[in-house]
PDB file of C-alpha atoms in Angstrom:
ATOM      1  CA  MET A  44      46.638  53.279  60.779  1.00 64.00           C
ATOM      2  CA  ASP A  45      49.489  51.228  59.324  1.00 85.00           C
ATOM      3  CA  TYR A  46      49.137  48.815  62.230  1.00 88.00           C
ATOM      4  CA  LEU A  47      45.425  48.361  61.514  1.00 93.00           C
ATOM      5  CA  ASN A  48      46.140  47.890  57.813  1.00 93.00           C
ATOM      6  CA  THR A  49      48.778  45.253  58.616  1.00 93.00           C
ATOM      7  CA  LEU A  50      46.461  43.523  61.069  1.00 95.00           C
ATOM      8  CA  LEU A  51      43.512  43.346  58.646  1.00 96.00           C
ATOM      9  CA  PHE A  52      45.355  42.539  55.426  1.00 96.00           C
ATOM     10  CA  GLY A  53      48.562  40.966  56.687  1.00 95.00           C
ATOM     11  CA  TYR A  54      47.495  38.697  59.588  1.00 96.00           C
ATOM     12  CA  TYR A  55      43.701  38.435  59.386  1.00 97.00           C
ATOM     13  CA  PRO A  56      43.788  36.484  56.062  1.00 97.00           C
ATOM     14  CA  TYR A  57      45.804  33.701  57.723  1.00 97.00           C
ATOM     15  CA  VAL A  58      43.443  33.588  60.713  1.00 97.00           C
ATOM     16  CA  CYS A  59      40.508  33.195  58.306  1.00 97.00           C
ATOM     17  CA  LEU A  60      42.227  30.546  56.172  1.00 97.00           C
ATOM     18  CA  THR A  61      43.286  28.556  59.247  1.00 97.00           C
ATOM     19  CA  VAL A  62      39.776  28.570  60.734  1.00 97.00           C
ATOM     20  CA  PHE A  63      38.309  27.782  57.303  1.00 96.00           C
ATOM     21  CA  LEU A  64      40.458  24.689  56.723  1.00 96.00           C
ATOM     22  CA  LEU A  65      40.798  23.329  60.268  1.00 97.00           C
ATOM     23  CA  GLY A  66      37.216  24.198  61.206  1.00 96.00           C
ATOM     24  CA  SER A  67      35.846  22.392  58.150  1.00 95.00           C
ATOM     25  CA  LEU A  68      37.951  19.323  58.930  1.00 95.00           C
ATOM     26  CA  ILE A  69      36.902  19.234  62.590  1.00 96.00           C
ATOM     27  CA  ARG A  70      33.221  19.717  61.782  1.00 94.00           C
ATOM     28  CA  PHE A  71      33.308  16.934  59.193  1.00 92.00           C
ATOM     29  CA  ASP A  72      34.970  14.658  61.744  1.00 93.00           C
ATOM     30  CA  ARG A  73      32.721  15.489  64.718  1.00 91.00           C
ATOM     31  CA  GLU A  74      29.358  16.585  63.286  1.00 87.00           C
ATOM     32  CA  GLN A  75      28.724  14.874  59.987  1.00 85.00           C
ATOM     33  CA  TYR A  76      24.948  14.838  60.533  1.00 86.00           C
ATOM     34  CA  THR A  77      24.977  18.654  60.494  1.00 87.00           C
ATOM     35  CA  TRP A  78      26.965  18.692  57.240  1.00 86.00           C
ATOM     36  CA  LYS A  79      24.120  19.711  54.904  1.00 81.00           C
ATOM     37  CA  SER A  80      22.593  22.669  53.119  1.00 79.00           C
ATOM     38  CA  ASP A  81      19.531  22.773  55.421  1.00 78.00           C
ATOM     39  CA  SER A  82      17.229  23.571  52.528  1.00 78.00           C
ATOM     40  CA  SER A  83      13.877  25.144  53.455  1.00 77.00           C
ATOM     41  CA  GLN A  84      12.214  23.969  50.239  1.00 75.00           C
ATOM     42  CA  LEU A  85       9.817  21.673  52.131  1.00 74.00           C
ATOM     43  CA  LEU A  86       8.475  24.632  54.087  1.00 75.00           C
ATOM     44  CA  ARG A  87       7.797  26.797  51.045  1.00 75.00           C
ATOM     45  CA  ALA A  88       9.073  26.314  47.490  1.00 73.00           C
ATOM     46  CA  GLY A  89       7.704  29.554  46.004  1.00 71.00           C
ATOM     47  CA  ARG A  90      10.436  32.086  45.403  1.00 74.00           C
ATOM     48  CA  LEU A  91      13.186  29.650  46.371  1.00 83.00           C
ATOM     49  CA  ARG A  92      13.605  28.409  42.796  1.00 84.00           C
ATOM     50  CA  TRP A  93      14.272  31.863  41.335  1.00 89.00           C
ATOM     51  CA  GLY A  94      16.300  33.130  44.288  1.00 91.00           C
ATOM     52  CA  SER A  95      18.450  30.036  44.685  1.00 91.00           C
ATOM     53  CA  ASN A  96      19.174  29.619  40.972  1.00 93.00           C
ATOM     54  CA  LEU A  97      20.104  33.271  40.426  1.00 95.00           C
ATOM     55  CA  PHE A  98      22.205  33.321  43.584  1.00 95.00           C
ATOM     56  CA  HIS A  99      24.122  30.139  42.813  1.00 94.00           C
ATOM     57  CA  VAL A 100      24.788  31.026  39.170  1.00 96.00           C
ATOM     58  CA  GLY A 101      26.099  34.454  40.117  1.00 96.00           C
ATOM     59  CA  VAL A 102      28.136  33.403  43.141  1.00 95.00           C
ATOM     60  CA  LEU A 103      29.740  30.368  41.499  1.00 94.00           C
ATOM     61  CA  PHE A 104      30.834  32.475  38.532  1.00 96.00           C
ATOM     62  CA  LEU A 105      32.253  35.115  40.878  1.00 96.00           C
ATOM     63  CA  PHE A 106      34.038  32.546  43.032  1.00 94.00           C
ATOM     64  CA  PHE A 107      35.855  30.901  40.135  1.00 94.00           C
ATOM     65  CA  GLY A 108      36.382  34.243  38.394  1.00 95.00           C
ATOM     66  CA  HIS A 109      38.002  35.771  41.472  1.00 95.00           C
ATOM     67  CA  THR A 110      40.097  32.654  42.107  1.00 94.00           C
ATOM     68  CA  VAL A 111      41.489  32.493  38.575  1.00 94.00           C
ATOM     69  CA  GLY A 112      41.708  36.247  38.081  1.00 92.00           C
ATOM     70  CA  MET A 113      43.433  37.023  41.371  1.00 92.00           C
ATOM     71  CA  LEU A 114      45.784  34.053  41.614  1.00 94.00           C
ATOM     72  CA  THR A 115      46.997  33.754  38.019  1.00 92.00           C
ATOM     73  CA  PRO A 116      50.447  35.360  37.691  1.00 91.00           C
ATOM     74  CA  HIS A 117      50.542  38.293  35.286  1.00 87.00           C
ATOM     75  CA  PHE A 118      53.254  36.802  33.039  1.00 88.00           C
ATOM     76  CA  LEU A 119      51.004  33.831  32.166  1.00 90.00           C
ATOM     77  CA  TYR A 120      48.262  35.874  30.495  1.00 87.00           C
ATOM     78  CA  GLU A 121      50.304  38.929  29.449  1.00 85.00           C
ATOM     79  CA  PRO A 122      51.049  37.546  25.914  1.00 88.00           C
ATOM     80  CA  PHE A 123      47.307  37.142  25.273  1.00 90.00           C
ATOM     81  CA  ILE A 124      45.566  40.026  27.000  1.00 90.00           C
ATOM     82  CA  SER A 125      46.688  43.290  28.556  1.00 91.00           C
ATOM     83  CA  ALA A 126      45.948  44.193  32.176  1.00 89.00           C
ATOM     84  CA  GLY A 127      43.526  46.903  31.045  1.00 90.00           C
ATOM     85  CA  HIS A 128      41.529  44.556  28.806  1.00 92.00           C
ATOM     86  CA  LYS A 129      41.506  41.905  31.525  1.00 91.00           C
ATOM     87  CA  GLN A 130      40.075  44.405  33.975  1.00 92.00           C
ATOM     88  CA  LEU A 131      37.412  45.413  31.443  1.00 93.00           C
ATOM     89  CA  VAL A 132      36.408  41.759  30.975  1.00 93.00           C
ATOM     90  CA  ALA A 133      36.319  41.305  34.749  1.00 93.00           C
ATOM     91  CA  MET A 134      34.160  44.409  35.209  1.00 94.00           C
ATOM     92  CA  VAL A 135      31.585  43.385  32.595  1.00 95.00           C
ATOM     93  CA  SER A 136      31.363  39.659  33.389  1.00 95.00           C
ATOM     94  CA  GLY A 137      31.678  40.224  37.134  1.00 95.00           C
ATOM     95  CA  GLY A 138      29.055  42.963  36.980  1.00 96.00           C
ATOM     96  CA  VAL A 139      26.522  40.700  35.269  1.00 97.00           C
ATOM     97  CA  ALA A 140      27.232  37.785  37.639  1.00 97.00           C
ATOM     98  CA  GLY A 141      27.199  40.094  40.655  1.00 96.00           C
ATOM     99  CA  LEU A 142      23.845  41.531  39.633  1.00 97.00           C
ATOM    100  CA  LEU A 143      22.373  38.033  39.234  1.00 97.00           C
ATOM    101  CA  GLY A 144      23.738  36.998  42.623  1.00 96.00           C
ATOM    102  CA  PHE A 145      22.522  40.187  44.292  1.00 97.00           C
ATOM    103  CA  VAL A 146      18.971  39.788  42.969  1.00 96.00           C
ATOM    104  CA  GLY A 147      19.026  36.130  44.022  1.00 95.00           C
ATOM    105  CA  VAL A 148      20.261  36.737  47.569  1.00 96.00           C
ATOM    106  CA  THR A 149      17.794  39.631  47.973  1.00 96.00           C
ATOM    107  CA  ILE A 150      14.931  37.245  47.096  1.00 95.00           C
ATOM    108  CA  LEU A 151      16.298  34.617  49.500  1.00 94.00           C
ATOM    109  CA  LEU A 152      16.771  37.101  52.350  1.00 94.00           C
ATOM    110  CA  HIS A 153      13.296  38.609  51.893  1.00 93.00           C
ATOM    111  CA  ARG A 154      11.764  35.120  51.739  1.00 91.00           C
ATOM    112  CA  ARG A 155      13.519  34.015  54.913  1.00 91.00           C
ATOM    113  CA  LEU A 156      12.548  37.107  56.911  1.00 91.00           C
ATOM    114  CA  SER A 157       9.022  37.662  55.593  1.00 91.00           C
ATOM    115  CA  ASP A 158       7.714  34.092  55.757  1.00 87.00           C
ATOM    116  CA  ALA A 159       6.797  33.179  59.340  1.00 88.00           C
ATOM    117  CA  ARG A 160       7.240  29.413  58.831  1.00 87.00           C
ATOM    118  CA  ILE A 161      10.706  29.819  57.373  1.00 87.00           C
ATOM    119  CA  ARG A 162      11.764  32.499  59.838  1.00 89.00           C
ATOM    120  CA  ILE A 163      10.860  30.432  62.906  1.00 89.00           C
ATOM    121  CA  ASN A 164      12.791  27.444  61.528  1.00 85.00           C
ATOM    122  CA  SER A 165      15.866  29.507  60.669  1.00 87.00           C
ATOM    123  CA  LYS A 166      19.020  29.544  62.730  1.00 89.00           C
ATOM    124  CA  PHE A 167      20.916  32.693  63.527  1.00 91.00           C
ATOM    125  CA  GLY A 168      23.685  31.539  61.194  1.00 89.00           C
ATOM    126  CA  ASP A 169      21.235  31.204  58.262  1.00 91.00           C
ATOM    127  CA  VAL A 170      20.185  34.846  58.465  1.00 93.00           C
ATOM    128  CA  LEU A 171      23.720  36.058  59.238  1.00 93.00           C
ATOM    129  CA  LEU A 172      25.057  34.282  56.170  1.00 93.00           C
ATOM    130  CA  LEU A 173      22.465  35.824  53.849  1.00 94.00           C
ATOM    131  CA  VAL A 174      23.120  39.297  55.293  1.00 96.00           C
ATOM    132  CA  LEU A 175      26.881  38.841  54.810  1.00 96.00           C
ATOM    133  CA  MET A 176      26.332  37.672  51.232  1.00 96.00           C
ATOM    134  CA  TRP A 177      23.994  40.588  50.518  1.00 97.00           C
ATOM    135  CA  LEU A 178      26.548  43.106  51.822  1.00 97.00           C
ATOM    136  CA  GLN A 179      29.425  41.404  50.025  1.00 96.00           C
ATOM    137  CA  LEU A 180      27.647  41.421  46.662  1.00 97.00           C
ATOM    138  CA  ALA A 181      26.559  45.044  47.153  1.00 97.00           C
ATOM    139  CA  LEU A 182      30.140  46.075  47.935  1.00 96.00           C
ATOM    140  CA  GLY A 183      31.395  44.104  44.944  1.00 96.00           C
ATOM    141  CA  LEU A 184      29.001  45.961  42.643  1.00 96.00           C
ATOM    142  CA  ALA A 185      30.089  49.259  44.247  1.00 96.00           C
ATOM    143  CA  THR A 186      33.710  48.613  43.250  1.00 94.00           C
ATOM    144  CA  ILE A 187      32.841  48.629  39.535  1.00 94.00           C
ATOM    145  CA  PRO A 188      32.449  52.446  39.188  1.00 92.00           C
ATOM    146  CA  LEU A 189      35.696  52.870  41.150  1.00 90.00           C
ATOM    147  CA  SER A 190      37.497  50.374  38.914  1.00 89.00           C
ATOM    148  CA  ALA A 191      36.263  52.317  35.888  1.00 89.00           C
ATOM    149  CA  ARG A 192      38.502  55.185  37.022  1.00 84.00           C
ATOM    150  CA  HIS A 193      41.558  52.945  36.646  1.00 78.00           C
ATOM    151  CA  LEU A 194      41.080  51.333  33.249  1.00 84.00           C
ATOM    152  CA  ASP A 195      44.819  50.751  32.964  1.00 86.00           C
ATOM    153  CA  GLY A 196      44.334  47.754  35.268  1.00 85.00           C
ATOM    154  CA  GLY A 197      46.629  49.171  37.940  1.00 87.00           C
ATOM    155  CA  MET A 198      44.298  48.570  40.895  1.00 87.00           C
ATOM    156  CA  MET A 199      43.417  45.082  39.678  1.00 89.00           C
ATOM    157  CA  MET A 200      47.122  44.235  39.442  1.00 91.00           C
ATOM    158  CA  THR A 201      47.675  45.537  42.989  1.00 92.00           C
ATOM    159  CA  LEU A 202      44.844  43.433  44.415  1.00 93.00           C
ATOM    160  CA  ALA A 203      46.037  40.349  42.520  1.00 94.00           C
ATOM    161  CA  GLU A 204      49.594  40.834  43.786  1.00 95.00           C
ATOM    162  CA  TRP A 205      48.261  41.076  47.356  1.00 96.00           C
ATOM    163  CA  ALA A 206      46.335  37.802  46.978  1.00 96.00           C
ATOM    164  CA  GLN A 207      49.303  36.011  45.414  1.00 96.00           C
ATOM    165  CA  ARG A 208      51.650  37.163  48.183  1.00 96.00           C
ATOM    166  CA  ILE A 209      49.186  35.963  50.834  1.00 96.00           C
ATOM    167  CA  VAL A 210      48.801  32.445  49.418  1.00 95.00           C
ATOM    168  CA  THR A 211      52.541  32.099  48.765  1.00 94.00           C
ATOM    169  CA  PHE A 212      53.492  33.432  52.241  1.00 94.00           C
ATOM    170  CA  ARG A 213      55.498  36.362  50.882  1.00 93.00           C
ATOM    171  CA  GLY A 214      55.902  39.479  52.973  1.00 89.00           C
ATOM    172  CA  GLY A 215      54.808  43.035  52.209  1.00 90.00           C
ATOM    173  CA  ALA A 216      51.280  42.106  51.140  1.00 93.00           C
ATOM    174  CA  ALA A 217      49.475  44.498  53.484  1.00 93.00           C
ATOM    175  CA  ALA A 218      51.597  47.467  52.411  1.00 93.00           C
ATOM    176  CA  LEU A 219      50.288  47.099  48.850  1.00 93.00           C
ATOM    177  CA  LEU A 220      46.793  48.024  50.025  1.00 92.00           C
ATOM    178  CA  SER A 221      47.702  51.108  52.037  1.00 88.00           C
ATOM    179  CA  ASP A 222      46.421  53.417  49.268  1.00 86.00           C
ATOM    180  CA  ALA A 223      43.432  51.307  48.168  1.00 89.00           C
ATOM    181  CA  GLY A 224      39.950  52.796  48.514  1.00 90.00           C
ATOM    182  CA  TRP A 225      37.807  51.853  51.502  1.00 93.00           C
ATOM    183  CA  VAL A 226      35.219  50.120  49.309  1.00 95.00           C
ATOM    184  CA  PHE A 227      37.879  47.724  48.015  1.00 94.00           C
ATOM    185  CA  LYS A 228      39.143  47.143  51.549  1.00 95.00           C
ATOM    186  CA  ALA A 229      35.650  46.560  52.952  1.00 96.00           C
ATOM    187  CA  HIS A 230      34.908  44.128  50.096  1.00 96.00           C
ATOM    188  CA  MET A 231      38.099  42.187  50.820  1.00 96.00           C
ATOM    189  CA  PHE A 232      37.621  42.198  54.588  1.00 96.00           C
ATOM    190  CA  LEU A 233      34.064  40.899  54.272  1.00 96.00           C
ATOM    191  CA  GLY A 234      35.177  38.268  51.770  1.00 96.00           C
ATOM    192  CA  MET A 235      37.770  36.983  54.246  1.00 96.00           C
ATOM    193  CA  SER A 236      35.163  37.045  57.035  1.00 96.00           C
ATOM    194  CA  ILE A 237      32.910  34.747  54.999  1.00 96.00           C
ATOM    195  CA  PHE A 238      35.751  32.204  55.002  1.00 96.00           C
ATOM    196  CA  LEU A 239      35.995  32.731  58.777  1.00 96.00           C
ATOM    197  CA  VAL A 240      32.335  31.791  59.433  1.00 95.00           C
ATOM    198  CA  PHE A 241      32.324  29.095  56.732  1.00 95.00           C
ATOM    199  CA  PRO A 242      32.773  26.036  59.030  1.00 95.00           C
ATOM    200  CA  PHE A 243      30.016  27.192  61.411  1.00 94.00           C
ATOM    201  CA  THR A 244      27.298  27.614  58.807  1.00 92.00           C
ATOM    202  CA  ARG A 245      25.514  25.714  56.045  1.00 90.00           C
ATOM    203  CA  LEU A 246      28.284  26.847  53.695  1.00 92.00           C
ATOM    204  CA  VAL A 247      30.074  23.574  54.428  1.00 92.00           C
ATOM    205  CA  HIS A 248      27.882  21.964  51.771  1.00 90.00           C
ATOM    206  CA  VAL A 249      30.111  23.728  49.223  1.00 90.00           C
ATOM    207  CA  TRP A 250      32.792  21.118  49.998  1.00 90.00           C
ATOM    208  CA  SER A 251      30.278  18.398  49.131  1.00 88.00           C
ATOM    209  CA  GLY A 252      29.605  20.092  45.800  1.00 84.00           C
ATOM    210  CA  PHE A 253      33.278  19.870  44.870  1.00 83.00           C
ATOM    211  CA  ALA A 254      33.521  16.324  46.222  1.00 82.00           C
ATOM    212  CA  SER A 255      30.625  15.210  43.994  1.00 82.00           C
ATOM    213  CA  VAL A 256      33.092  15.220  41.077  1.00 83.00           C
ATOM    214  CA  ALA A 257      34.343  11.914  42.557  1.00 82.00           C
ATOM    215  CA  TYR A 258      31.097  10.303  41.316  1.00 81.00           C
ATOM    216  CA  LEU A 259      32.661  10.299  37.851  1.00 82.00           C
ATOM    217  CA  TRP A 260      35.180   7.654  39.000  1.00 83.00           C
ATOM    218  CA  ARG A 261      33.215   5.675  41.603  1.00 80.00           C
ATOM    219  CA  PRO A 262      32.107   2.093  40.764  1.00 80.00           C
ATOM    220  CA  TYR A 263      28.710   1.994  39.113  1.00 78.00           C
ATOM    221  CA  GLN A 264      25.704   0.552  40.923  1.00 77.00           C
ATOM    222  CA  VAL A 265      23.591  -2.332  39.579  1.00 77.00           C
ATOM    223  CA  VAL A 266      19.907  -1.625  40.138  1.00 76.00           C
ATOM    224  CA  ARG A 267      17.290  -4.280  39.240  1.00 75.00           C
ATOM    225  CA  THR A 268      13.562  -3.653  39.399  1.00 75.00           C
ATOM    226  CA  ARG A 269      10.915  -6.146  40.546  1.00 75.00           C
ATOM    227  CA  ARG A 270       9.816  -6.565  36.937  1.00 73.00           C
ATOM    228  CA  ALA A 271      12.636  -9.098  36.532  1.00 68.00           C
ATOM    229  CA  LEU A 272      11.190 -11.123  39.428  1.00 68.00           C
ATOM    230  CA  ARG A 273       7.665 -11.031  37.946  1.00 71.00           C
ATOM    231  CA  ARG A 274       9.015 -12.336  34.620  1.00 70.00           C
ATOM    232  CA  GLN A 275      10.413 -15.366  36.496  1.00 68.00           C
ATOM    233  CA  VAL A 276       7.271 -15.971  38.601  1.00 69.00           C
ATOM    234  CA  ALA A 277       4.670 -15.817  35.820  1.00 69.00           C
ATOM    235  CA  PRO A 278       5.958 -18.817  33.739  1.00 70.00           C
ATOM    236  CA  ALA A 279       6.382 -20.893  36.921  1.00 68.00           C
ATOM    237  CA  GLN A 280       2.765 -20.253  37.952  1.00 68.00           C
ATOM    238  CA  ALA A 281       1.546 -21.103  34.441  1.00 69.00           C
ATOM    239  CA  ALA A 282       3.380 -24.456  34.620  1.00 68.00           C
ATOM    240  CA  GLY A 283       1.835 -25.270  38.020  1.00 67.00           C
ATOM    241  CA  MET A 284       5.126 -24.981  39.820  1.00 65.00           C
ATOM    242  CA  PRO A 285       5.346 -23.249  43.203  1.00 60.00           C
ATOM    243  CA  ALA A 286       5.995 -19.577  42.643  1.00 55.00           C
ATOM    244  CA  MET A 287       9.237 -18.213  43.965  1.00 55.00           C
ATOM    245  CA  THR A 288       8.627 -15.222  46.196  1.00 55.00           C
ATOM    246  CA  PRO A 289      11.254 -12.968  47.735  1.00 52.00           C
ATOM    247  CA  ARG A 290      10.937 -15.010  50.966  1.00 54.00           C
ATOM    248  CA  THR A 291      11.558 -18.322  49.197  1.00 54.00           C
ATOM    249  CA  MET A 292      14.225 -17.088  46.820  1.00 54.00           C
ATOM    250  CA  PRO A 293      17.847 -18.000  47.472  1.00 52.00           C
ATOM    251  CA  GLN A 294      19.720 -15.270  49.305  1.00 51.00           C
ATOM    252  CA  THR A 295      21.810 -14.386  46.235  1.00 48.00           C
ATOM    253  CA  GLN A 296      18.734 -13.753  44.050  1.00 49.00           C
ATOM    254  CA  ARG A 297      16.872 -11.970  46.878  1.00 48.00           C
ATOM    255  CA  SER A 298      19.658  -9.440  47.338  1.00 46.00           C
ATOM    256  CA  ALA A 299      19.869  -8.874  43.592  1.00 44.00           C
ATOM    257  CA  THR A 300      16.231  -7.857  43.378  1.00 43.00           C
TER     258      THR A 300
END
């Protein structure tokens, strides 16, 4: 049992992180034309708007909430909030976001399986990803009643210490989870597995979402409409001069319009 615990929570996280990072890099290098979200909106908009918006709002909040909550050392927030109050905030905010995400992914999964046009154009990975997300959100919601039994924040501190030891390559991480409930363990195992399948699915578009921040610093584009050309042509025609069309314009002006 200890061996299985060490395998799943001591070694498996590094397998998942390695595949996640290297796999994403290799896919971007070799298959950039497959690097997209593969939206099915053209096939049927319908419930996509509600499902996608609810899912993305909930999941993005949970992703950043888990990242900050699990990886922030205790001594940094201890002067401002106790572990118990932090867990209470995490339970309430995470519960609301998890519920939004769960409703959203349920709509998306039902839409993908019940609509014949969307189902026949879906890849195996599309359905697998939605099923994994559905299970992960359901398990996350199931941890809330269990966390309510430990309002001192003890379990949350244990899980955060495990995550911090994993990312800082410190030993003894798996042993911390030996007494954790199976719902917590299943939630963590499935979360790591999502990172494992990340490079092989449409999830790669998440990288593009983060990279879009670079648009804030990229050089601006100059866009000119054809109205500027018409304003130049009209006076020339009125004066009896040969009108300048895009074919007769100098190359510099033609490219500008």
